[in-house]
Coordinates of C-alpha atoms in Angstrom, one line a residue:
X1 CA 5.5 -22.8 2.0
X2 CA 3.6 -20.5 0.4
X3 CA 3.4 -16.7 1.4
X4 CA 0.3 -15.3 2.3
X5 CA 0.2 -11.5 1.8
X6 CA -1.8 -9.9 4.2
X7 CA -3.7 -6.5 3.4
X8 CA -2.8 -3.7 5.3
X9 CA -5.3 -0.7 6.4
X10 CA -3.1 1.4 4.2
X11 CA -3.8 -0.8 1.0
X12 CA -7.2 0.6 0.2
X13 CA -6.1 4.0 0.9
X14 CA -3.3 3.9 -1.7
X15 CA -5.1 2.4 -4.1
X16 CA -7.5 5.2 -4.0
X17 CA -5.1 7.7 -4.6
X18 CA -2.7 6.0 -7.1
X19 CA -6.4 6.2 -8.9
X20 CA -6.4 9.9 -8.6
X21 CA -2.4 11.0 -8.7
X22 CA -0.7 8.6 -10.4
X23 CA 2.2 8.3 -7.8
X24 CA 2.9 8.2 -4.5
X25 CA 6.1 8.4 -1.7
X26 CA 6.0 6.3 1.3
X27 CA 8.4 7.0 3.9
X28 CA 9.2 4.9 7.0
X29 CA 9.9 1.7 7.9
X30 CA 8.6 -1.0 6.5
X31 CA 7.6 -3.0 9.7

């Protein structure tokens, strides 16, 4: 059974700034 990531509305935002910082902290859980 193969996992199927799913993209989150966060995704694209983070990917935009890891472009633009380099690094970033995410706090909270994870579900």
């Amino acid at each position: 059974m193969k996992n199927k990531y799913l993209k989150r509305v966060i995704d694209g935002i983070l990917k935009e700034r890891l472009k633009m910082i380099g690094a970033i902290v995410i706090e909270g859980p994870k579900w």
